[in-house]
Tab-separated table of C-alpha atoms and ligand atoms in Angstrom:
chain	number	residue	atom	x	y	z
A	1	UNK	CA	-35.914	-26.363	70.669
A	2	UNK	CA	-39.332	-25.880	69.149
A	3	UNK	CA	-41.730	-25.665	72.072
A	4	UNK	CA	-39.555	-23.786	74.568
A	5	UNK	CA	-36.300	-21.819	74.621
A	6	UNK	CA	-35.140	-23.668	77.716
A	7	UNK	CA	-35.295	-27.285	78.812
A	8	UNK	CA	-36.612	-25.971	82.141
A	9	UNK	CA	-39.664	-23.740	81.698
A	10	UNK	CA	-41.142	-25.019	84.980
A	11	UNK	CA	-40.221	-24.703	88.654
A	12	UNK	CA	-37.066	-26.257	90.134
A	13	UNK	CA	-36.505	-27.207	93.762
A	14	UNK	CA	-33.200	-28.189	95.376
A	15	UNK	CA	-32.638	-29.397	98.950
A	16	UNK	CA	-29.221	-29.224	100.624
A	17	UNK	CA	-28.498	-26.169	98.488
A	18	UNK	CA	-26.300	-24.192	100.895
A	19	UNK	CA	-22.513	-24.104	101.014
A	20	UNK	CA	-20.504	-25.134	97.990
A	21	UNK	CA	-21.655	-28.698	97.359
A	22	UNK	CA	-23.827	-30.535	94.857
A	23	UNK	CA	-27.062	-28.734	95.818
A	24	UNK	CA	-25.476	-25.330	95.409
A	25	UNK	CA	-24.058	-26.339	92.003
A	26	UNK	CA	-27.461	-27.716	90.970
A	27	UNK	CA	-29.279	-24.479	91.864
A	28	UNK	CA	-26.744	-22.516	89.785
A	29	UNK	CA	-26.993	-25.038	86.922
A	30	UNK	CA	-30.788	-24.686	86.736
A	31	UNK	CA	-30.471	-20.900	86.529
A	32	UNK	CA	-27.711	-21.129	83.927
A	33	UNK	CA	-29.962	-23.445	81.874
A	34	UNK	CA	-32.710	-20.809	81.827
A	35	UNK	CA	-34.920	-21.911	84.711
A	36	UNK	CA	-36.389	-18.711	86.141
A	37	UNK	CA	-38.195	-20.077	89.214
A	38	UNK	CA	-36.000	-21.927	91.705
A	39	UNK	CA	-36.764	-22.914	95.304
A	40	UNK	CA	-33.965	-23.925	97.649
A	41	UNK	CA	-33.724	-25.160	101.209
A	42	UNK	CA	-31.053	-26.260	103.681
A	43	UNK	CA	-30.654	-26.531	107.446
A	44	UNK	CA	-28.000	-23.772	107.353
A	45	UNK	CA	-29.789	-20.400	106.913
A	46	UNK	CA	-26.628	-18.333	106.446
A	47	UNK	CA	-25.073	-20.301	103.619
A	48	UNK	CA	-28.520	-20.860	102.086
A	49	UNK	CA	-28.895	-17.098	101.794
A	50	UNK	CA	-25.452	-16.961	100.125
A	51	UNK	CA	-26.614	-19.470	97.497
A	52	UNK	CA	-29.760	-17.401	96.828
A	53	UNK	CA	-27.717	-14.211	96.493
A	54	UNK	CA	-25.116	-15.818	94.252
A	55	UNK	CA	-27.689	-17.361	91.871
A	56	UNK	CA	-29.688	-14.125	91.624
A	57	UNK	CA	-26.558	-12.034	91.053
A	58	UNK	CA	-25.147	-14.323	88.368
A	59	UNK	CA	-28.492	-15.031	86.689
A	60	UNK	CA	-30.735	-11.959	87.218
A	61	UNK	CA	-33.632	-13.507	85.276
A	62	UNK	CA	-33.958	-16.239	87.900
A	63	UNK	CA	-36.046	-15.718	91.003
A	64	UNK	CA	-34.933	-17.780	94.011
A	65	UNK	CA	-37.196	-18.614	96.945
A	66	UNK	CA	-35.167	-19.794	99.961
A	67	UNK	CA	-36.481	-21.218	103.220
A	68	UNK	CA	-34.197	-22.810	105.805
A	69	UNK	CA	-35.223	-25.846	107.828
A	70	UNK	CA	-34.682	-29.476	108.734
A	71	UNK	CA	-35.828	-31.968	106.078
A	72	UNK	CA	-36.212	-34.694	108.695
A	73	UNK	CA	-39.200	-32.725	110.046
A	74	UNK	CA	-42.436	-33.489	108.208
A	75	UNK	CA	-43.911	-30.177	109.443
A	76	UNK	CA	-41.061	-28.212	107.888
A	77	UNK	CA	-41.113	-30.181	104.630
A	78	UNK	CA	-44.878	-29.853	104.126
A	79	UNK	CA	-44.759	-26.137	104.959
A	80	UNK	CA	-41.826	-25.553	102.599
A	81	UNK	CA	-43.481	-27.324	99.662
A	82	UNK	CA	-46.758	-25.469	100.339
A	83	UNK	CA	-44.919	-22.132	100.297
A	84	UNK	CA	-43.086	-23.002	97.078
A	85	UNK	CA	-46.356	-23.886	95.349
A	86	UNK	CA	-48.011	-20.745	96.706
A	87	UNK	CA	-45.166	-18.632	95.327
A	88	UNK	CA	-44.453	-20.365	92.013
A	89	UNK	CA	-47.778	-22.194	91.463
A	90	UNK	CA	-46.245	-25.585	90.573
A	91	UNK	CA	-43.258	-27.925	91.024
A	92	UNK	CA	-41.476	-29.599	88.103
A	93	UNK	CA	-37.844	-30.549	88.773
A	94	UNK	CA	-36.825	-31.633	92.271
A	95	UNK	CA	-33.282	-32.555	93.206
A	96	UNK	CA	-33.026	-33.875	96.756
A	97	UNK	CA	-29.410	-33.381	97.836
A	98	UNK	CA	-29.597	-32.807	101.600
A	99	UNK	CA	-27.616	-35.430	103.456
A	100	UNK	CA	-25.196	-36.108	106.271
A	101	UNK	CA	-22.172	-38.343	106.607
A	102	UNK	CA	-22.249	-41.168	109.122
A	103	UNK	CA	-20.148	-41.296	112.283
A	104	UNK	CA	-17.291	-43.191	110.574
A	105	UNK	CA	-17.668	-46.234	112.822
A	106	UNK	CA	-18.516	-49.897	112.404
A	107	UNK	CA	-21.911	-51.163	113.499
A	108	UNK	CA	-20.938	-52.293	116.992
A	109	UNK	CA	-19.465	-48.910	117.906
A	110	UNK	CA	-22.189	-46.816	116.261
A	111	UNK	CA	-24.688	-45.556	118.810
A	112	UNK	CA	-28.417	-45.779	118.218
A	113	UNK	CA	-28.552	-41.961	118.213
A	114	UNK	CA	-25.883	-41.793	115.473
A	115	UNK	CA	-27.695	-44.442	113.410
A	116	UNK	CA	-31.024	-42.638	113.811
A	117	UNK	CA	-29.562	-39.250	112.831
A	118	UNK	CA	-28.078	-40.549	109.556
A	119	UNK	CA	-31.310	-42.289	108.632
A	120	UNK	CA	-33.489	-39.366	109.743
A	121	UNK	CA	-31.812	-37.069	107.213
A	122	UNK	CA	-30.642	-39.351	104.384
A	123	UNK	CA	-33.533	-41.812	104.219
A	124	UNK	CA	-36.521	-40.366	106.105
A	125	UNK	CA	-35.732	-36.829	104.928
A	126	UNK	CA	-35.500	-37.942	101.306
A	127	UNK	CA	-38.767	-39.846	101.642
A	128	UNK	CA	-40.544	-36.894	103.293
A	129	UNK	CA	-39.396	-34.419	100.650
A	130	UNK	CA	-40.008	-36.650	97.624
A	131	UNK	CA	-43.403	-37.658	99.057
A	132	UNK	CA	-44.467	-34.009	99.439
A	133	UNK	CA	-43.179	-33.263	95.920
A	134	UNK	CA	-45.116	-36.214	94.457
A	135	UNK	CA	-48.314	-35.091	96.207
A	136	UNK	CA	-48.026	-31.732	94.435
A	137	UNK	CA	-47.034	-33.162	91.060
A	138	UNK	CA	-49.885	-35.674	90.748
A	139	UNK	CA	-52.452	-32.852	90.908
A	140	UNK	CA	-50.887	-30.463	88.386
A	141	UNK	CA	-51.234	-30.194	84.618
A	142	UNK	CA	-48.316	-31.755	82.701
A	143	UNK	CA	-45.852	-29.512	80.866
A	144	UNK	CA	-45.116	-30.136	77.184
A	145	UNK	CA	-41.747	-31.677	76.392
A	146	UNK	CA	-38.969	-29.489	74.966
A	147	UNK	CA	-39.539	-30.737	71.394
A	148	UNK	CA	-43.237	-31.480	71.581
A	149	UNK	CA	-42.518	-35.014	70.314
A	150	UNK	CA	-42.223	-36.800	73.631
A	151	UNK	CA	-44.953	-37.219	76.227
A	152	UNK	CA	-45.729	-34.241	78.439
A	153	UNK	CA	-44.272	-34.488	81.931
A	154	UNK	CA	-46.016	-33.829	85.220
A	155	UNK	CA	-42.729	-33.714	87.111
A	156	UNK	CA	-39.299	-35.276	87.602
A	157	UNK	CA	-37.537	-36.093	90.847
A	158	UNK	CA	-33.838	-36.867	91.280
A	159	UNK	CA	-32.749	-38.184	94.658
A	160	UNK	CA	-29.058	-37.975	95.463
A	161	UNK	CA	-28.083	-41.389	96.800
A	162	UNK	CA	-24.441	-42.535	96.684
A	163	UNK	CA	-22.154	-45.080	95.098
A	164	UNK	CA	-22.007	-46.281	98.718
A	165	UNK	CA	-25.649	-47.276	98.356
A	166	UNK	CA	-24.454	-49.895	95.859
A	167	UNK	CA	-21.153	-51.030	97.372
A	168	UNK	CA	-19.910	-51.243	100.940
A	169	UNK	CA	-17.099	-49.367	102.629
A	170	UNK	CA	-15.422	-49.904	106.014
A	171	UNK	CA	-16.899	-47.984	108.949
A	172	UNK	CA	-19.911	-46.710	107.064
A	173	UNK	CA	-22.707	-49.253	107.618
A	174	UNK	CA	-25.323	-46.695	108.686
A	175	UNK	CA	-24.485	-44.318	105.816
A	176	UNK	CA	-24.317	-47.077	103.156
A	177	UNK	CA	-27.656	-48.503	104.301
A	178	UNK	CA	-29.302	-45.063	104.311
A	179	UNK	CA	-28.225	-44.537	100.692
A	180	UNK	CA	-29.275	-48.052	99.612
A	181	UNK	CA	-32.677	-47.116	101.041
A	182	UNK	CA	-32.769	-44.034	98.790
A	183	UNK	CA	-32.139	-46.253	95.746
A	184	UNK	CA	-34.951	-48.609	96.785
A	185	UNK	CA	-37.307	-45.700	97.431
A	186	UNK	CA	-36.500	-44.249	94.000
A	187	UNK	CA	-37.201	-47.515	92.161
A	188	UNK	CA	-40.514	-48.100	93.916
A	189	UNK	CA	-41.729	-44.516	93.444
A	190	UNK	CA	-40.769	-44.770	89.765
A	191	UNK	CA	-43.143	-47.720	89.417
A	192	UNK	CA	-45.984	-46.106	91.351
A	193	UNK	CA	-45.866	-42.714	89.633
A	194	UNK	CA	-45.128	-43.699	86.007
A	195	UNK	CA	-48.860	-43.708	85.337
A	196	UNK	CA	-48.969	-40.083	86.528
A	197	UNK	CA	-46.303	-39.006	83.992
A	198	UNK	CA	-43.786	-38.405	86.774
A	199	UNK	CA	-40.242	-39.741	86.519
A	200	UNK	CA	-38.202	-40.610	89.620
A	201	UNK	CA	-34.490	-41.356	89.299
A	202	UNK	CA	-31.452	-41.157	91.531
A	203	UNK	CA	-27.773	-40.382	91.180
A	204	UNK	CA	-25.044	-42.335	92.933
A	205	UNK	CA	-22.050	-40.005	93.097
A	206	UNK	CA	-18.567	-41.345	93.716
A	207	UNK	CA	-16.068	-39.169	95.563
A	208	UNK	CA	-17.021	-35.537	94.925
A	209	UNK	CA	-14.923	-32.614	96.163
A	210	UNK	CA	-17.383	-30.882	98.507
A	211	UNK	CA	-17.358	-29.757	102.157
A	212	UNK	CA	-19.188	-33.019	102.876
A	213	UNK	CA	-15.957	-35.011	102.668
A	214	UNK	CA	-13.355	-32.246	102.896
A	215	UNK	CA	-14.300	-30.575	106.182
A	216	UNK	CA	-13.380	-33.165	108.811
A	217	UNK	CA	-9.778	-34.334	108.411
A	218	UNK	CA	-10.696	-37.914	109.383
A	219	UNK	CA	-13.394	-38.052	106.670
A	220	UNK	CA	-10.972	-36.689	104.083
A	221	UNK	CA	-8.316	-39.259	104.943
A	222	UNK	CA	-10.828	-42.111	104.961
A	223	UNK	CA	-12.432	-41.205	101.641
A	224	UNK	CA	-9.530	-40.032	99.469
A	225	UNK	CA	-8.168	-43.554	98.678
A	226	UNK	CA	-11.587	-44.397	97.218
A	227	UNK	CA	-11.186	-41.667	94.576
A	228	UNK	CA	-8.187	-43.575	93.226
A	229	UNK	CA	-10.149	-46.812	92.778
A	230	UNK	CA	-12.068	-45.293	89.863
A	231	UNK	CA	-10.308	-45.432	86.458
A	232	UNK	CA	-10.423	-41.642	86.123
A	233	UNK	CA	-8.370	-41.353	89.327
A	234	UNK	CA	-9.690	-38.018	90.513
A	235	UNK	CA	-12.469	-36.598	92.609
A	236	UNK	CA	-15.545	-35.390	90.796
A	237	UNK	CA	-16.716	-31.782	90.963
A	238	UNK	CA	-20.182	-30.741	92.200
A	239	UNK	CA	-21.109	-29.332	88.779
A	240	UNK	CA	-20.478	-32.744	87.184
A	241	UNK	CA	-23.191	-34.230	89.392
A	242	UNK	CA	-25.435	-31.211	88.783
A	243	UNK	CA	-25.202	-31.798	85.014
A	244	UNK	CA	-26.423	-35.378	85.467
A	245	UNK	CA	-29.279	-34.175	87.697
A	246	UNK	CA	-30.387	-31.632	85.093
A	247	UNK	CA	-30.333	-34.265	82.349
A	248	UNK	CA	-32.508	-36.599	84.440
A	249	UNK	CA	-34.945	-33.749	85.234
A	250	UNK	CA	-35.237	-32.668	81.611
A	251	UNK	CA	-37.539	-34.178	79.007
A	252	UNK	CA	-34.381	-35.276	77.159
A	253	UNK	CA	-34.489	-38.108	79.710
A	254	UNK	CA	-38.129	-38.834	78.854
A	255	UNK	CA	-37.626	-42.627	78.781
A	256	UNK	CA	-35.308	-42.834	81.824
A	257	UNK	CA	-37.253	-44.098	84.808
A	258	UNK	CA	-36.261	-45.636	88.174
A	259	UNK	CA	-32.578	-45.450	87.243
A	260	UNK	CA	-29.681	-45.289	89.719
A	261	UNK	CA	-27.063	-43.428	87.680
A	262	UNK	CA	-23.489	-43.662	88.933
A	263	UNK	CA	-21.441	-40.515	88.417
A	264	UNK	CA	-18.134	-41.735	89.772
A	265	UNK	CA	-15.356	-41.566	87.184
A	266	UNK	CA	-15.918	-45.190	86.237
B	1	NAD	N1	-19.404	-35.444	98.328
B	1	NAD	C1	-19.398	-36.733	98.060
B	1	NAD	O1	-18.353	-37.363	97.852
B	1	NAD	C2	-20.698	-37.483	97.973
B	1	NAD	C3	-20.672	-38.776	97.467
B	1	NAD	C4	-21.853	-39.479	97.358
B	1	NAD	C5	-23.051	-38.908	97.742
B	1	NAD	N2	-23.041	-37.631	98.244
B	1	NAD	C6	-24.346	-37.082	98.628
B	1	NAD	O2	-24.544	-35.862	97.965
B	1	NAD	C7	-25.447	-35.078	98.734
B	1	NAD	C8	-24.910	-33.655	98.791
B	1	NAD	O3	-23.690	-33.671	99.525
B	1	NAD	P1	-22.469	-32.700	99.174
B	1	NAD	O4	-21.321	-33.550	98.907
B	1	NAD	O5	-22.886	-31.689	98.181
B	1	NAD	O6	-22.190	-32.035	100.593
B	1	NAD	P2	-22.744	-30.716	101.297
B	1	NAD	O7	-22.346	-30.886	102.713
B	1	NAD	O8	-22.310	-29.519	100.551
B	1	NAD	O9	-24.310	-30.835	101.122
B	1	NAD	C9	-25.180	-31.411	102.036
B	1	NAD	C10	-26.120	-30.324	102.494
B	1	NAD	O10	-27.179	-30.922	103.254
B	1	NAD	C11	-27.491	-30.024	104.289
B	1	NAD	N3	-28.203	-30.730	105.365
B	1	NAD	C12	-27.688	-31.576	106.275
B	1	NAD	N4	-28.646	-31.994	107.118
B	1	NAD	C13	-29.788	-31.390	106.720
B	1	NAD	C14	-31.121	-31.417	107.209
B	1	NAD	N5	-31.466	-32.159	108.267
B	1	NAD	N6	-32.059	-30.666	106.570
B	1	NAD	C15	-31.709	-29.903	105.494
B	1	NAD	N7	-30.467	-29.837	105.008
B	1	NAD	C16	-29.511	-30.574	105.605
B	1	NAD	C17	-26.149	-29.465	104.739
B	1	NAD	O11	-26.274	-28.263	105.468
B	1	NAD	C18	-25.442	-29.296	103.404
B	1	NAD	O12	-25.580	-27.991	102.878
B	1	NAD	C19	-25.575	-35.741	100.096
B	1	NAD	O13	-26.838	-36.416	100.154
B	1	NAD	C20	-24.464	-36.759	100.103
B	1	NAD	O14	-24.780	-37.913	100.854
B	1	NAD	C21	-21.903	-36.900	98.368
């Protein structure tokens, strides 16, 4: 690497970073890859603090700024991004992982409140956070690419959608639609912000072994058969999604734009 010792000399931001899921793995992966300025958020303040502590203990060169809040609130999101920029002065790699599962019902038995909650976090929350990130990125100086050969990059955003944004599943209409919306949002933002040297991509994970699907017994039972549909016949691990997110954020993905990358064991 000629220009920089790390692929991530800039500032990383991860939403949904508490607990032991994809966001947590992504925050650790950025630090492991040499990123020294990492901002994280989640609605759960206790487990968010655990992520901060764990990253800083394992990777002492990395400084982690953590602020808990609800990404479906525009006030919280705008305040969080403002604080990150105040602390770290810019924003380069954003991985938007925060999400909730749907109620596990078909459309006629899903209440309006349940539908609104899923969309408020998965779709509106992703839009609010990526919108605030884009607003910051368009006004900052681009960073040189890792090899100096590719165009400089003003920022890269990776939204975590789902394989269920591409295909349907029983009793998951609200969730599937919220994730299809994230894919559509990603593709349109990729078009609008290409001229600003910002790349926007998303990842569509298959079945990943996280608290998201393993906490409620009914979710676990409903989702496990879907892991066996994929040729690799296993659940993915959070760090396998994190690796894909880091690739898409890095300038090694300099010509990857508006892509919905499935990470689902085939
Ligand atoms: N685990 C899977 O099989 C799977 C598959 C496809 C997509 N995904 C997506 O991956 C993303 C990460 O999920 P995960 O599997 O790591 O589970 P996870 O439960 O570990 O992560 C989701 C995080 O989002 C946080 N969150 C929920 N509502 C929030 C809100 N309003 N504001 C801020 N944070 C909030 C939760 O506290 C949690 O820490 C989600 O968007 C999910 O839809 C997961």
